[in-house]
Amino acid sequence: MPEGLPGADKLMENYNVFFSIDTNIIQALGYKFDSGALSKLPLQRPNWMLLYMAEVVQKEIKSHRMDAVEEDANRFSAALERMQKSSGFDFSSLKKSYEKEDVKIFSDAIFDKQLDDFIHSLGGKILKTDGADLAKDMFNLYFNNLPPFEVRKDKKNEFPDAAALLVLEGFAKQEKICGVLISGDAGWANFANTSEHLYCVKSLEEFTSLFASDGKKAEEIKHKITSSLSDRESSFSSDLLKELSDYVSQADWVVDEIYGNGPGQLAAEVVDAILLKDKVEFLGFKVWLVEHDPSMCVVEISLSALVGLNLSVLSYAGGSILKDLSFTSSFEYSMDVNFETNIFATFYGDILNDEFSLWEYDLVWGGGSYSVDVGYIDDKFSRQDM
């Protein structure tokens, strides 16, 4: 890596910089290219900085998404078979109207278009996995235990990463430019540390923060937003809280740790999530004045909130792994959790001169999933009701 991660001023000195995104970043954001944090990227990074994505990453993204479709399609088919056996109802007509392969073909086309549109919005292109010395270079890294192969014990799984990184470095060398990699993978970071052409940041937030605006104009915008949010009756504050309430109810809540005082095991899912609106706290603001359009700006608003969760808890007895367990009972459980999230507001109009009330805006949530560690709960009553 060239010495030290540069700031925006340094990157803009000669405009000879591209960026690239690893699969794990896009996966963590739920593959939401047209909403959430990924959708605001074209307005946050400098207009001249283009996205170049390794073909390996492109294929990994599609593969992961198609795996989820395959899994859901198999579950649906199995559920139809079970329902037909248990109910005696003939689902033949429904089965004929549903073909798993048709769903996969449709999804394949949708996923291709979404990623192509995203790359196009950033002026980018796919870098093909080719080159006369690519295989030789990969094996050189592998046998010499060099990044990205030095991180994990099962080094063979790192070949796709090695191919992607060598292609990106080769492109940078050929064009005599530098690249900023966005990846949470230690192998990518370690590879960049050995490269004369590549930097690496761990998150999309760290990347976009390089280009956040500061100075008088940004502070004026923050002040206007803060004043509006302090008035819970203002239209902006009301709209934001309504959007937050809807977002909370539809968010991807994942229950991680849950256990009771019985001999069996518990599993749970969130069936309802309710925002407690009087428990919302705004933590901070970042502003991006859009370089190519002074009538626009993007503001990332960080906040914390208290959310009431209603869980459906299932109790199992039997073996040590879930597939060997037998269902015994179910019950409801409620709890409150604190969570933090980000919302992106894009404002339109004469931003620097008009009153805030005249600004137009749209709101988009950052996205991602939220883990819930329930911990210990008293499930005695659930066994007594059996």
Coordinates of N, CA, C and O in Angstrom, one line a residue, residues 6-17 44-49 210-212 291:
P6 N -4.8 8.0 2.1 CA -4.8 9.4 1.8 C -6.2 10.0 2.2 O -7.2 9.3 2.2
G7 N -6.2 11.3 2.4 CA -7.5 12.0 2.5 C -8.1 12.3 1.2 O -7.4 12.1 0.1
A8 N -9.2 12.9 1.1 CA -9.9 13.3 -0.1 C -9.0 14.2 -0.9 O -8.9 14.1 -2.2
D9 N -8.4 15.2 -0.3 CA -7.6 16.2 -1.0 C -6.4 15.5 -1.8 O -6.1 15.8 -2.9
K10 N -5.8 14.5 -1.1 CA -4.7 13.8 -1.7 C -5.2 13.0 -2.9 O -4.6 12.9 -4.0
L11 N -6.3 12.3 -2.7 CA -6.9 11.5 -3.8 C -7.3 12.3 -5.0 O -7.2 11.9 -6.2
M12 N -7.6 13.6 -4.8 CA -8.1 14.4 -5.8 C -7.0 15.2 -6.5 O -7.2 16.0 -7.5
E13 N -5.8 15.0 -6.1 CA -4.7 15.8 -6.7 C -4.5 15.5 -8.2 O -4.3 16.4 -9.0
N14 N -4.7 14.2 -8.6 CA -4.5 14.0 -10.0 C -5.6 13.1 -10.6 O -5.6 12.8 -11.8
Y15 N -6.6 12.8 -9.8 CA -7.8 12.1 -10.3 C -7.5 10.7 -10.8 O -8.3 10.1 -11.5
N16 N -6.3 10.2 -10.6 CA -5.9 8.9 -11.1 C -6.2 7.8 -10.0 O -5.3 7.1 -9.6
V17 N -7.4 7.7 -9.6 CA -7.8 6.7 -8.6 C -9.2 6.1 -8.9 O -10.1 6.8 -9.3
Q44 N -22.1 10.4 -3.3 CA -21.1 10.6 -2.2 C -19.7 10.6 -2.7 O -18.9 11.4 -2.2
R45 N -19.4 9.7 -3.7 CA -18.0 9.7 -4.1 C -17.8 10.8 -5.2 O -18.8 11.2 -5.8
P46 N -16.6 11.3 -5.4 CA -16.4 12.3 -6.5 C -16.8 11.7 -7.9 O -16.6 10.5 -8.1
N47 N -17.4 12.5 -8.7 CA -18.0 12.0 -10.0 C -16.9 11.3 -10.9 O -17.3 10.5 -11.7
W48 N -15.7 11.7 -10.7 CA -14.6 11.2 -11.6 C -14.1 9.9 -11.1 O -13.4 9.2 -11.8
M49 N -14.4 9.5 -9.9 CA -13.9 8.2 -9.3 C -14.8 7.1 -9.7 O -16.0 7.0 -9.3
L210 N -14.3 9.6 3.6 CA -13.2 10.3 3.0 C -13.6 11.5 2.2 O -12.9 12.5 2.1
F211 N -14.9 11.5 1.7 CA -15.3 12.6 0.8 C -16.4 13.4 1.5 O -17.0 14.2 0.8
A212 N -16.7 13.2 2.8 CA -17.7 14.0 3.5 C -17.3 15.4 3.5 O -16.1 15.8 3.7
E291 N -20.9 17.0 -5.9 CA -19.9 17.7 -6.7 C -20.4 18.2 -8.0 O -20.2 19.3 -8.4

